[in-house]
A tleap script that builds the chain and sets N, CA, C and O, in Angstrom:
source leaprc.protein.ff14SB
mol = sequence {
  NMET ASN ARG HIE LEU ALA HIE VAL PHE ILE
  LEU ALA ALA PHE ALA ALA ALA THR ALA GLY
  CYS SER TRP SER PHE GLY GLU GLY SER GLY
  ALA ALA PRO ALA SER THR ASP SER ALA VAL
  ALA ALA GLU PRO ARG ALA ARG PHE THR CYS
  LYS GLY GLY LEU GLU PHE SER VAL ARG PHE
  THR ARG ALA PRO ASP ALA ALA VAL MET ALA
  PHE ASN GLU GLY ARG ILE VAL ALA LEU TYR
  PRO GLN ARG VAL ALA SER GLY TYR MET TYR
  ALA GLU GLY ARG GLU SER LEU ARG GLY LYS
  GLY SER GLU ALA THR TYR VAL ASP ARG ALA
  GLY VAL SER HIE GLU CYS ARG ALA GLN CASP
}
set mol.1.N position { 14.136 14.564 -8.996 }
set mol.1.CA position { 14.462 13.859 -7.779 }
set mol.1.C position { 14.664 12.388 -8.153 }
set mol.1.O position { 13.815 11.799 -8.822 }
set mol.2.N position { 15.767 11.798 -7.731 }
set mol.2.CA position { 15.981 10.403 -8.094 }
set mol.2.C position { 15.048 9.497 -7.305 }
set mol.2.O position { 14.443 9.919 -6.319 }
set mol.3.N position { 14.937 8.255 -7.745 }
set mol.3.CA position { 13.966 7.313 -7.175 }
set mol.3.C position { 14.222 7.047 -5.683 }
set mol.3.O position { 13.277 6.937 -4.902 }
set mol.4.N position { 15.487 6.946 -5.295 }
set mol.4.CA position { 15.802 6.693 -3.890 }
set mol.4.C position { 15.343 7.858 -3.014 }
set mol.4.O position { 14.740 7.639 -1.964 }
set mol.5.N position { 15.619 9.083 -3.432 }
set mol.5.CA position { 15.189 10.242 -2.652 }
set mol.5.C position { 13.670 10.338 -2.601 }
set mol.5.O position { 13.104 10.704 -1.571 }
set mol.6.N position { 13.011 10.012 -3.704 }
set mol.6.CA position { 11.549 10.027 -3.719 }
set mol.6.C position { 11.001 9.002 -2.727 }
set mol.6.O position { 10.023 9.268 -2.028 }
set mol.7.N position { 11.636 7.833 -2.669 }
set mol.7.CA position { 11.219 6.778 -1.746 }
set mol.7.C position { 11.372 7.247 -0.293 }
set mol.7.O position { 10.475 7.052 0.527 }
set mol.8.N position { 12.502 7.860 0.011 }
set mol.8.CA position { 12.738 8.380 1.358 }
set mol.8.C position { 11.720 9.465 1.681 }
set mol.8.O position { 11.182 9.506 2.788 }
set mol.9.N position { 11.454 10.346 0.716 }
set mol.9.CA position { 10.501 11.437 0.919 }
set mol.9.C position { 9.107 10.899 1.232 }
set mol.9.O position { 8.465 11.361 2.175 }
set mol.10.N position { 8.628 9.919 0.443 }
set mol.10.CA position { 7.270 9.425 0.644 }
set mol.10.C position { 7.136 8.720 1.989 }
set mol.10.O position { 6.114 8.866 2.659 }
set mol.11.N position { 8.149 7.959 2.393 }
set mol.11.CA position { 8.071 7.301 3.691 }
set mol.11.C position { 8.111 8.308 4.827 }
set mol.11.O position { 7.404 8.151 5.822 }
set mol.12.N position { 8.946 9.360 4.684 }
set mol.12.CA position { 9.009 10.403 5.718 }
set mol.12.C position { 7.683 11.161 5.787 }
set mol.12.O position { 7.181 11.437 6.877 }
set mol.13.N position { 7.119 11.495 4.631 }
set mol.13.CA position { 5.842 12.212 4.600 }
set mol.13.C position { 4.730 11.349 5.189 }
set mol.13.O position { 3.875 11.845 5.924 }
set mol.14.N position { 4.744 10.065 4.867 }
set mol.14.CA position { 3.728 9.161 5.391 }
set mol.14.C position { 3.848 9.046 6.911 }
set mol.14.O position { 2.848 9.088 7.627 }
set mol.15.N position { 5.075 8.903 7.388 }
set mol.15.CA position { 5.289 8.796 8.837 }
set mol.15.C position { 4.819 10.057 9.550 }
set mol.15.O position { 4.196 9.980 10.609 }
set mol.16.N position { 5.118 11.220 8.972 }
set mol.16.CA position { 4.693 12.479 9.592 }
set mol.16.C position { 3.166 12.619 9.564 }
set mol.16.O position { 2.554 13.068 10.533 }
set mol.17.N position { 2.565 12.225 8.436 }
set mol.17.CA position { 1.115 12.371 8.299 }
set mol.17.C position { 0.347 11.424 9.205 }
set mol.17.O position { -0.773 11.727 9.616 }
set mol.18.N position { 0.941 10.279 9.520 }
set mol.18.CA position { 0.218 9.309 10.334 }
set mol.18.C position { 0.712 9.260 11.773 }
set mol.18.O position { 0.307 8.382 12.535 }
set mol.19.N position { 1.573 10.182 12.151 }
set mol.19.CA position { 2.051 10.215 13.539 }
set mol.19.C position { 0.849 10.343 14.468 }
set mol.19.O position { -0.009 11.202 14.269 }
set mol.20.N position { 0.796 9.518 15.444 }
set mol.20.CA position { -0.322 9.546 16.387 }
set mol.20.C position { -1.522 8.738 15.931 }
set mol.20.O position { -2.505 8.617 16.662 }
set mol.21.N position { -1.451 8.181 14.721 }
set mol.21.CA position { -2.544 7.351 14.221 }
set mol.21.C position { -2.329 5.926 14.676 }
set mol.21.O position { -1.216 5.527 15.018 }
set mol.22.N position { -3.389 5.179 14.675 }
set mol.22.CA position { -3.313 3.797 15.122 }
set mol.22.C position { -3.648 2.876 13.961 }
set mol.22.O position { -4.752 2.945 13.421 }
set mol.23.N position { -2.718 2.015 13.569 }
set mol.23.CA position { -2.985 1.008 12.536 }
set mol.23.C position { -3.574 -0.196 13.234 }
set mol.23.O position { -3.010 -0.698 14.206 }
set mol.24.N position { -4.692 -0.653 12.748 }
set mol.24.CA position { -5.336 -1.805 13.360 }
set mol.24.C position { -5.739 -2.784 12.278 }
set mol.24.O position { -6.247 -2.380 11.233 }
set mol.25.N position { -5.517 -4.071 12.516 }
set mol.25.CA position { -5.838 -5.071 11.516 }
set mol.25.C position { -6.858 -6.073 12.016 }
set mol.25.O position { -7.066 -7.109 11.384 }
set mol.26.N position { -7.498 -5.785 13.138 }
set mol.26.CA position { -8.492 -6.696 13.699 }
set mol.26.C position { -9.826 -6.584 12.995 }
set mol.26.O position { -9.993 -5.784 12.074 }
set mol.27.N position { -10.757 -7.380 13.428 }
set mol.27.CA position { -12.104 -7.394 12.868 }
set mol.27.C position { -12.729 -6.005 12.923 }
set mol.27.O position { -12.714 -5.359 13.970 }
set mol.28.N position { -13.279 -5.542 11.800 }
set mol.28.CA position { -13.971 -4.268 11.747 }
set mol.28.C position { -13.071 -3.069 11.916 }
set mol.28.O position { -13.537 -2.004 12.321 }
set mol.29.N position { -11.792 -3.211 11.615 }
set mol.29.CA position { -10.865 -2.106 11.858 }
set mol.29.C position { -10.880 -1.054 10.768 }
set mol.29.O position { -10.347 0.035 10.978 }
set mol.30.N position { -11.463 -1.328 9.619 }
set mol.30.CA position { -11.450 -0.365 8.538 }
set mol.30.C position { -10.222 -0.536 7.681 }
set mol.30.O position { -9.435 -1.458 7.895 }
set mol.31.N position { -10.045 0.350 6.706 }
set mol.31.CA position { -8.999 0.176 5.716 }
set mol.31.C position { -7.677 0.778 6.105 }
set mol.31.O position { -6.645 0.317 5.617 }
set mol.32.N position { -7.646 1.769 6.945 }
set mol.32.CA position { -6.393 2.459 7.228 }
set mol.32.C position { -6.495 3.162 8.564 }
set mol.32.O position { -7.539 3.108 9.213 }
set mol.33.N position { -5.432 3.818 8.985 }
set mol.33.CA position { -5.449 4.455 10.298 }
set mol.33.C position { -6.456 5.588 10.386 }
set mol.33.O position { -6.755 6.257 9.397 }
set mol.34.N position { -6.962 5.784 11.572 }
set mol.34.CA position { -7.843 6.917 11.815 }
set mol.34.C position { -6.989 8.171 11.870 }
set mol.34.O position { -5.890 8.147 12.424 }
set mol.35.N position { -7.476 9.263 11.305 }
set mol.35.CA position { -6.722 10.507 11.314 }
set mol.35.C position { -7.687 11.666 11.261 }
set mol.35.O position { -8.746 11.570 10.641 }
set mol.36.N position { -7.334 12.754 11.903 }
set mol.36.CA position { -8.169 13.944 11.844 }
set mol.36.C position { -7.687 14.882 10.749 }
set mol.36.O position { -8.344 15.889 10.484 }
set mol.37.N position { -6.565 14.587 10.106 }
set mol.37.CA position { -6.036 15.407 9.026 }
set mol.37.C position { -6.872 15.163 7.774 }
set mol.37.O position { -6.846 14.056 7.234 }
set mol.38.N position { -7.618 16.167 7.293 }
set mol.38.CA position { -8.529 15.976 6.169 }
set mol.38.C position { -7.792 15.656 4.879 }
set mol.38.O position { -8.335 14.924 4.051 }
set mol.39.N position { -6.573 16.171 4.662 }
set mol.39.CA position { -5.819 15.864 3.448 }
set mol.39.C position { -5.445 14.389 3.423 }
set mol.39.O position { -5.550 13.744 2.380 }
set mol.40.N position { -5.017 13.851 4.544 }
set mol.40.CA position { -4.665 12.434 4.618 }
set mol.40.C position { -5.924 11.585 4.552 }
set mol.40.O position { -5.941 10.561 3.869 }
set mol.41.N position { -6.965 11.989 5.243 }
set mol.41.CA position { -8.208 11.222 5.279 }
set mol.41.C position { -8.852 11.138 3.901 }
set mol.41.O position { -9.560 10.168 3.631 }
set mol.42.N position { -8.637 12.119 3.010 }
set mol.42.CA position { -9.257 12.138 1.697 }
set mol.42.C position { -8.556 11.218 0.704 }
set mol.42.O position { -9.106 10.942 -0.362 }
set mol.43.N position { -7.352 10.736 1.026 }
set mol.43.CA position { -6.638 9.852 0.106 }
set mol.43.C position { -7.328 8.489 0.059 }
set mol.43.O position { -7.719 7.949 1.094 }
set mol.44.N position { -7.476 7.930 -1.159 }
set mol.44.CA position { -8.080 6.596 -1.266 }
set mol.44.C position { -7.265 5.570 -0.483 }
set mol.44.O position { -6.036 5.641 -0.448 }
set mol.45.N position { -7.943 4.634 0.134 }
set mol.45.CA position { -7.264 3.598 0.901 }
set mol.45.C position { -8.101 2.334 0.888 }
set mol.45.O position { -9.305 2.362 0.635 }
set mol.46.N position { -7.435 1.229 1.167 }
set mol.46.CA position { -8.122 -0.061 1.193 }
set mol.46.C position { -7.389 -0.998 2.131 }
set mol.46.O position { -6.191 -0.850 2.370 }
set mol.47.N position { -8.119 -1.955 2.654 }
set mol.47.CA position { -7.546 -2.999 3.506 }
set mol.47.C position { -7.703 -4.312 2.759 }
set mol.47.O position { -8.798 -4.635 2.298 }
set mol.48.N position { -6.629 -5.067 2.635 }
set mol.48.CA position { -6.634 -6.321 1.894 }
set mol.48.C position { -6.376 -7.505 2.813 }
set mol.48.O position { -5.585 -7.422 3.753 }
set mol.49.N position { -7.056 -8.607 2.524 }
set mol.49.CA position { -6.803 -9.886 3.166 }
set mol.49.C position { -6.484 -10.872 2.052 }
set mol.49.O position { -7.192 -10.945 1.048 }
set mol.50.N position { -5.403 -11.632 2.246 }
set mol.50.CA position { -4.939 -12.561 1.213 }
set mol.50.C position { -5.132 -14.005 1.657 }
set mol.50.O position { -5.217 -14.293 2.850 }
set mol.51.N position { -5.200 -14.905 0.685 }
set mol.51.CA position { -5.214 -16.329 0.993 }
set mol.51.C position { -3.945 -16.622 1.774 }
set mol.51.O position { -2.874 -16.134 1.414 }
set mol.52.N position { -4.042 -17.396 2.818 }
set mol.52.CA position { -2.884 -17.690 3.655 }
set mol.52.C position { -2.785 -16.783 4.868 }
set mol.52.O position { -1.932 -16.991 5.731 }
set mol.53.N position { -3.661 -15.764 4.943 }
set mol.53.CA position { -3.724 -14.940 6.141 }
set mol.53.C position { -2.986 -13.616 6.118 }
set mol.53.O position { -3.118 -12.845 7.069 }
set mol.54.N position { -2.213 -13.308 5.080 }
set mol.54.CA position { -1.525 -12.020 5.014 }
set mol.54.C position { -2.554 -10.891 4.952 }
set mol.54.O position { -3.530 -10.977 4.206 }
set mol.55.N position { -2.333 -9.832 5.739 }
set mol.55.CA position { -3.209 -8.660 5.736 }
set mol.55.C position { -2.356 -7.406 5.626 }
set mol.55.O position { -1.259 -7.335 6.179 }
set mol.56.N position { -2.872 -6.423 4.907 }
set mol.56.CA position { -2.190 -5.139 4.806 }
set mol.56.C position { -3.184 -4.062 4.425 }
set mol.56.O position { -4.249 -4.341 3.874 }
set mol.57.N position { -2.817 -2.827 4.727 }
set mol.57.CA position { -3.600 -1.665 4.313 }
set mol.57.C position { -2.791 -0.885 3.301 }
set mol.57.O position { -1.561 -0.882 3.351 }
set mol.58.N position { -3.475 -0.225 2.383 }
set mol.58.CA position { -2.816 0.581 1.365 }
set mol.58.C position { -3.434 1.968 1.353 }
set mol.58.O position { -4.656 2.112 1.326 }
set mol.59.N position { -2.599 2.971 1.372 }
set mol.59.CA position { -3.035 4.352 1.190 }
set mol.59.C position { -2.447 4.820 -0.130 }
set mol.59.O position { -1.233 4.755 -0.325 }
set mol.60.N position { -3.301 5.296 -1.047 }
set mol.60.CA position { -2.870 5.765 -2.350 }
set mol.60.C position { -2.649 7.275 -2.264 }
set mol.60.O position { -3.606 8.047 -2.208 }
set mol.61.N position { -1.384 7.688 -2.254 }
set mol.61.CA position { -1.052 9.101 -2.119 }
set mol.61.C position { -1.003 9.761 -3.488 }
set mol.61.O position { -0.821 9.099 -4.509 }
set mol.62.N position { -1.166 11.067 -3.486 }
set mol.62.CA position { -1.200 11.817 -4.748 }
set mol.62.C position { 0.085 12.580 -5.030 }
set mol.62.O position { 0.443 12.769 -6.193 }
set mol.63.N position { 0.768 13.011 -4.017 }
set mol.63.CA position { 1.973 13.832 -4.235 }
set mol.63.C position { 3.073 13.381 -3.285 }
set mol.63.O position { 3.069 13.801 -2.128 }
set mol.64.N position { 3.983 12.575 -3.701 }
set mol.64.CA position { 4.069 11.951 -5.030 }
set mol.64.C position { 3.100 10.769 -5.147 }
set mol.64.O position { 2.623 10.228 -4.149 }
set mol.65.N position { 2.829 10.392 -6.386 }
set mol.65.CA position { 1.913 9.300 -6.683 }
set mol.65.C position { 2.535 7.996 -6.197 }
set mol.65.O position { 3.587 7.591 -6.692 }
set mol.66.N position { 1.902 7.339 -5.239 }
set mol.66.CA position { 2.432 6.092 -4.674 }
set mol.66.C position { 1.331 5.322 -3.969 }
set mol.66.O position { 0.274 5.863 -3.642 }
set mol.67.N position { 1.607 4.043 -3.744 }
set mol.67.CA position { 0.768 3.201 -2.897 }
set mol.67.C position { 1.617 2.871 -1.679 }
set mol.67.O position { 2.624 2.173 -1.792 }
set mol.68.N position { 1.216 3.367 -0.522 }
set mol.68.CA position { 1.971 3.130 0.711 }
set mol.68.C position { 1.284 1.990 1.452 }
set mol.68.O position { 0.144 2.116 1.898 }
set mol.69.N position { 2.009 0.866 1.575 }
set mol.69.CA position { 1.459 -0.337 2.186 }
set mol.69.C position { 1.935 -0.459 3.624 }
set mol.69.O position { 3.114 -0.253 3.912 }
set mol.70.N position { 1.023 -0.793 4.525 }
set mol.70.CA position { 1.349 -1.034 5.928 }
set mol.70.C position { 0.928 -2.459 6.266 }
set mol.70.O position { -0.241 -2.822 6.131 }
set mol.71.N position { 1.892 -3.257 6.705 }
set mol.71.CA position { 1.642 -4.662 7.018 }
set mol.71.C position { 1.387 -4.850 8.504 }
set mol.71.O position { 1.809 -4.032 9.321 }
set mol.72.N position { 0.693 -5.935 8.854 }
set mol.72.CA position { 0.318 -6.154 10.250 }
set mol.72.C position { 1.516 -6.348 11.172 }
set mol.72.O position { 1.359 -6.209 12.385 }
set mol.73.N position { 2.712 -6.666 10.655 }
set mol.73.CA position { 3.892 -6.770 11.517 }
set mol.73.C position { 4.588 -5.427 11.692 }
set mol.73.O position { 5.602 -5.343 12.384 }
set mol.74.N position { 4.048 -4.361 11.064 }
set mol.74.CA position { 4.582 -3.017 11.260 }
set mol.74.C position { 5.429 -2.483 10.125 }
set mol.74.O position { 5.803 -1.310 10.145 }
set mol.75.N position { 5.746 -3.308 9.128 }
set mol.75.CA position { 6.569 -2.846 8.001 }
set mol.75.C position { 5.746 -1.945 7.088 }
set mol.75.O position { 4.576 -2.214 6.818 }
set mol.76.N position { 6.378 -0.869 6.618 }
set mol.76.CA position { 5.744 0.068 5.683 }
set mol.76.C position { 6.614 0.139 4.434 }
set mol.76.O position { 7.837 0.244 4.528 }
set mol.77.N position { 5.983 0.082 3.271 }
set mol.77.CA position { 6.717 0.159 2.005 }
set mol.77.C position { 5.937 1.033 1.026 }
set mol.77.O position { 4.706 1.001 0.997 }
set mol.78.N position { 6.664 1.814 0.223 }
set mol.78.CA position { 6.047 2.642 -0.816 }
set mol.78.C position { 6.297 1.996 -2.174 }
set mol.78.O position { 7.431 1.656 -2.512 }
set mol.79.N position { 5.230 1.830 -2.944 }
set mol.79.CA position { 5.311 1.301 -4.306 }
set mol.79.C position { 4.880 2.408 -5.261 }
set mol.79.O position { 4.057 3.253 -4.909 }
set mol.80.N position { 5.441 2.402 -6.478 }
set mol.80.CA position { 5.192 3.479 -7.426 }
set mol.80.C position { 4.442 2.978 -8.654 }
set mol.80.O position { 4.592 1.820 -9.042 }
set mol.81.N position { 3.616 3.862 -9.282 }
set mol.81.CA position { 2.749 3.430 -10.380 }
set mol.81.C position { 3.533 2.907 -11.581 }
set mol.81.O position { 4.606 3.405 -11.922 }
set mol.82.N position { 2.953 1.880 -12.209 }
set mol.82.CA position { 3.499 1.277 -13.423 }
set mol.82.C position { 2.404 1.291 -14.480 }
set mol.82.O position { 1.218 1.271 -14.153 }
set mol.83.N position { 2.798 1.324 -15.730 }
set mol.83.CA position { 1.813 1.299 -16.818 }
set mol.83.C position { 1.242 -0.103 -16.988 }
set mol.83.O position { 1.978 -1.088 -17.044 }
set mol.84.N position { -0.081 -0.175 -17.070 }
set mol.84.CA position { -0.780 -1.437 -17.333 }
set mol.84.C position { -1.950 -1.148 -18.256 }
set mol.84.O position { -2.448 -0.023 -18.305 }
set mol.85.N position { -2.391 -2.171 -18.992 }
set mol.85.CA position { -3.498 -1.989 -19.936 }
set mol.85.C position { -4.818 -1.716 -19.223 }
set mol.85.O position { -5.625 -0.917 -19.697 }
set mol.86.N position { -5.044 -2.380 -18.080 }
set mol.86.CA position { -6.249 -2.103 -17.303 }
set mol.86.C position { -5.962 -2.385 -15.834 }
set mol.86.O position { -5.022 -3.105 -15.498 }
set mol.87.N position { -6.777 -1.813 -14.973 }
set mol.87.CA position { -6.562 -1.964 -13.544 }
set mol.87.C position { -5.453 -1.053 -13.064 }
set mol.87.O position { -5.265 0.044 -13.590 }
set mol.88.N position { -4.714 -1.513 -12.059 }
set mol.88.CA position { -3.626 -0.704 -11.506 }
set mol.88.C position { -2.447 -1.600 -11.185 }
set mol.88.O position { -2.599 -2.804 -10.982 }
set mol.89.N position { -1.274 -0.997 -11.142 }
set mol.89.CA position { -0.068 -1.706 -10.718 }
set mol.89.C position { 0.891 -0.707 -10.097 }
set mol.89.O position { 1.159 0.358 -10.654 }
set mol.90.N position { 1.403 -1.080 -8.924 }
set mol.90.CA position { 2.423 -0.298 -8.228 }
set mol.90.C position { 3.566 -1.262 -7.922 }
set mol.90.O position { 3.326 -2.419 -7.576 }
set mol.91.N position { 4.814 -0.790 -8.048 }
set mol.91.CA position { 5.961 -1.666 -7.792 }
set mol.91.C position { 7.151 -0.865 -7.300 }
set mol.91.O position { 7.263 0.339 -7.533 }
set mol.92.N position { 8.036 -1.572 -6.612 }
set mol.92.CA position { 9.335 -1.033 -6.185 }
set mol.92.C position { 10.203 -2.246 -5.894 }
set mol.92.O position { 9.862 -3.080 -5.056 }
set mol.93.N position { 11.332 -2.336 -6.596 }
set mol.93.CA position { 12.181 -3.508 -6.420 }
set mol.93.C position { 11.428 -4.758 -6.830 }
set mol.93.O position { 10.821 -4.799 -7.901 }
set mol.94.N position { 11.463 -5.773 -5.988 }
set mol.94.CA position { 10.783 -7.046 -6.293 }
set mol.94.C position { 9.319 -7.044 -5.882 }
set mol.94.O position { 8.570 -7.934 -6.286 }
set mol.95.N position { 8.894 -6.072 -5.092 }
set mol.95.CA position { 7.511 -6.042 -4.602 }
set mol.95.C position { 6.592 -5.359 -5.602 }
set mol.95.O position { 6.984 -4.400 -6.267 }
set mol.96.N position { 5.364 -5.863 -5.704 }
set mol.96.CA position { 4.370 -5.211 -6.556 }
set mol.96.C position { 2.965 -5.493 -6.037 }
set mol.96.O position { 2.718 -6.474 -5.334 }
set mol.97.N position { 2.066 -4.606 -6.406 }
set mol.97.CA position { 0.645 -4.752 -6.108 }
set mol.97.C position { -0.088 -4.464 -7.406 }
set mol.97.O position { 0.003 -3.361 -7.945 }
set mol.98.N position { -0.819 -5.461 -7.912 }
set mol.98.CA position { -1.542 -5.295 -9.166 }
set mol.98.C position { -2.956 -5.797 -8.982 }
set mol.98.O position { -3.182 -6.857 -8.398 }
set mol.99.N position { -3.915 -5.021 -9.488 }
set mol.99.CA position { -5.292 -5.453 -9.317 }
set mol.99.C position { -6.276 -4.736 -10.202 }
set mol.99.O position { -5.937 -3.839 -10.974 }
set mol.100.N position { -7.502 -5.166 -10.056 }
set mol.100.CA position { -8.629 -4.558 -10.754 }
set mol.100.C position { -9.855 -4.830 -9.897 }
set mol.100.O position { -10.111 -5.969 -9.506 }
set mol.101.N position { -10.608 -3.780 -9.608 }
set mol.101.CA position { -11.751 -3.939 -8.715 }
set mol.101.C position { -11.270 -4.298 -7.322 }
set mol.101.O position { -10.311 -3.708 -6.825 }
set mol.102.N position { -11.924 -5.254 -6.691 }
set mol.102.CA position { -11.546 -5.632 -5.324 }
set mol.102.C position { -10.501 -6.745 -5.283 }
set mol.102.O position { -10.043 -7.105 -4.199 }
set mol.103.N position { -10.113 -7.297 -6.430 }
set mol.103.CA position { -9.128 -8.372 -6.495 }
set mol.103.C position { -7.736 -7.793 -6.747 }
set mol.103.O position { -7.577 -6.870 -7.545 }
set mol.104.N position { -6.730 -8.340 -6.060 }
set mol.104.CA position { -5.360 -7.868 -6.252 }
set mol.104.C position { -4.381 -9.013 -6.030 }
set mol.104.O position { -4.674 -9.977 -5.324 }
set mol.105.N position { -3.217 -8.883 -6.647 }
set mol.105.CA position { -2.115 -9.809 -6.414 }
set mol.105.C position { -0.959 -9.006 -5.867 }
set mol.105.O position { -0.513 -8.035 -6.478 }
set mol.106.N position { -0.474 -9.424 -4.702 }
set mol.106.CA position { 0.699 -8.803 -4.102 }
set mol.106.C position { 1.858 -9.770 -4.251 }
set mol.106.O position { 1.746 -10.935 -3.867 }
set mol.107.N position { 2.979 -9.301 -4.807 }
set mol.107.CA position { 4.196 -10.101 -4.899 }
set mol.107.C position { 5.153 -9.543 -3.859 }
set mol.107.O position { 5.527 -8.371 -3.911 }
set mol.108.N position { 5.550 -10.396 -2.906 }
set mol.108.CA position { 6.386 -9.935 -1.796 }
set mol.108.C position { 7.871 -9.880 -2.165 }
set mol.108.O position { 8.243 -10.194 -3.296 }
set mol.109.N position { 8.714 -9.482 -1.218 }
set mol.109.CA position { 10.153 -9.319 -1.439 }
set mol.109.C position { 10.829 -10.612 -1.885 }
set mol.109.O position { 11.855 -10.575 -2.565 }
set mol.110.N position { 10.264 -11.745 -1.507 }
set mol.110.CA position { 10.841 -13.035 -1.878 }
set mol.110.C position { 10.334 -13.522 -3.233 }
set mol.110.O position { 10.749 -14.580 -3.705 }
set mol.111.N position { 9.438 -12.756 -3.863 }
set mol.111.CA position { 8.889 -13.144 -5.159 }
set mol.111.C position { 7.670 -14.044 -5.068 }
set mol.111.O position { 7.232 -14.587 -6.082 }
set mol.112.N position { 7.113 -14.214 -3.872 }
set mol.112.CA position { 5.928 -15.057 -3.665 }
set mol.112.C position { 4.670 -14.246 -3.937 }
set mol.112.O position { 4.504 -13.148 -3.407 }
set mol.113.N position { 3.780 -14.794 -4.768 }
set mol.113.CA position { 2.508 -14.136 -5.087 }
set mol.113.C position { 1.450 -14.468 -4.051 }
set mol.113.O position { 1.349 -15.606 -3.593 }
set mol.114.N position { 0.657 -13.460 -3.683 }
set mol.114.CA position { -0.438 -13.611 -2.727 }
set mol.114.C position { -1.703 -13.089 -3.392 }
set mol.114.O position { -1.755 -11.933 -3.813 }
set mol.115.N position { -2.727 -13.940 -3.488 }
set mol.115.CA position { -4.010 -13.537 -4.047 }
set mol.115.C position { -4.808 -12.872 -2.932 }
set mol.115.O position { -5.055 -13.474 -1.887 }
set mol.116.N position { -5.211 -11.613 -3.169 }
set mol.116.CA position { -5.829 -10.819 -2.106 }
set mol.116.C position { -7.159 -10.225 -2.553 }
set mol.116.O position { -7.465 -10.148 -3.743 }
set mol.117.N position { -7.926 -9.816 -1.571 }
set mol.117.CA position { -9.227 -9.187 -1.824 }
set mol.117.C position { -9.393 -8.003 -0.877 }
set mol.117.O position { -9.109 -8.100 0.317 }
set mol.118.N position { -9.856 -6.883 -1.431 }
set mol.118.CA position { -10.146 -5.700 -0.622 }
set mol.118.C position { -11.358 -5.984 0.244 }
set mol.118.O position { -12.335 -6.585 -0.205 }
set mol.119.N position { -11.281 -5.542 1.497 }
set mol.119.CA position { -12.383 -5.722 2.442 }
set mol.119.C position { -13.271 -4.489 2.413 }
set mol.119.O position { -12.809 -3.394 2.092 }
set mol.120.N position { -14.531 -4.662 2.744 }
set mol.120.CA position { -15.473 -3.536 2.788 }
set mol.120.C position { -15.182 -2.635 3.956 }
set mol.120.O position { -15.873 -1.636 4.153 }
savepdb mol mol.pdb
quit
């Protein structure tokens, strides 16, 4: 499957899996949408807050392997795994998410780096 079709597939699968879910970015909202689907609920996820106020949630899917990011303005993007010596890195086009532990750097579509931290 070519990369474009994989990208379309992951976004369609994510949209179907989270239909009826509520994304919330307020205080105490948790890392990702609430869902009663146990397969979706079992996927690792995290909520990040960056210097400057940017917030997003990430769901790490297994099939296909991707990091699906949901931003507080409603935009959703799928990033794909990249090889790194330690930690993790996901990228697609100009966007990337790279981190280790609770610290991460998100590079947005404009090439601007955002220093972020996973919330509890």
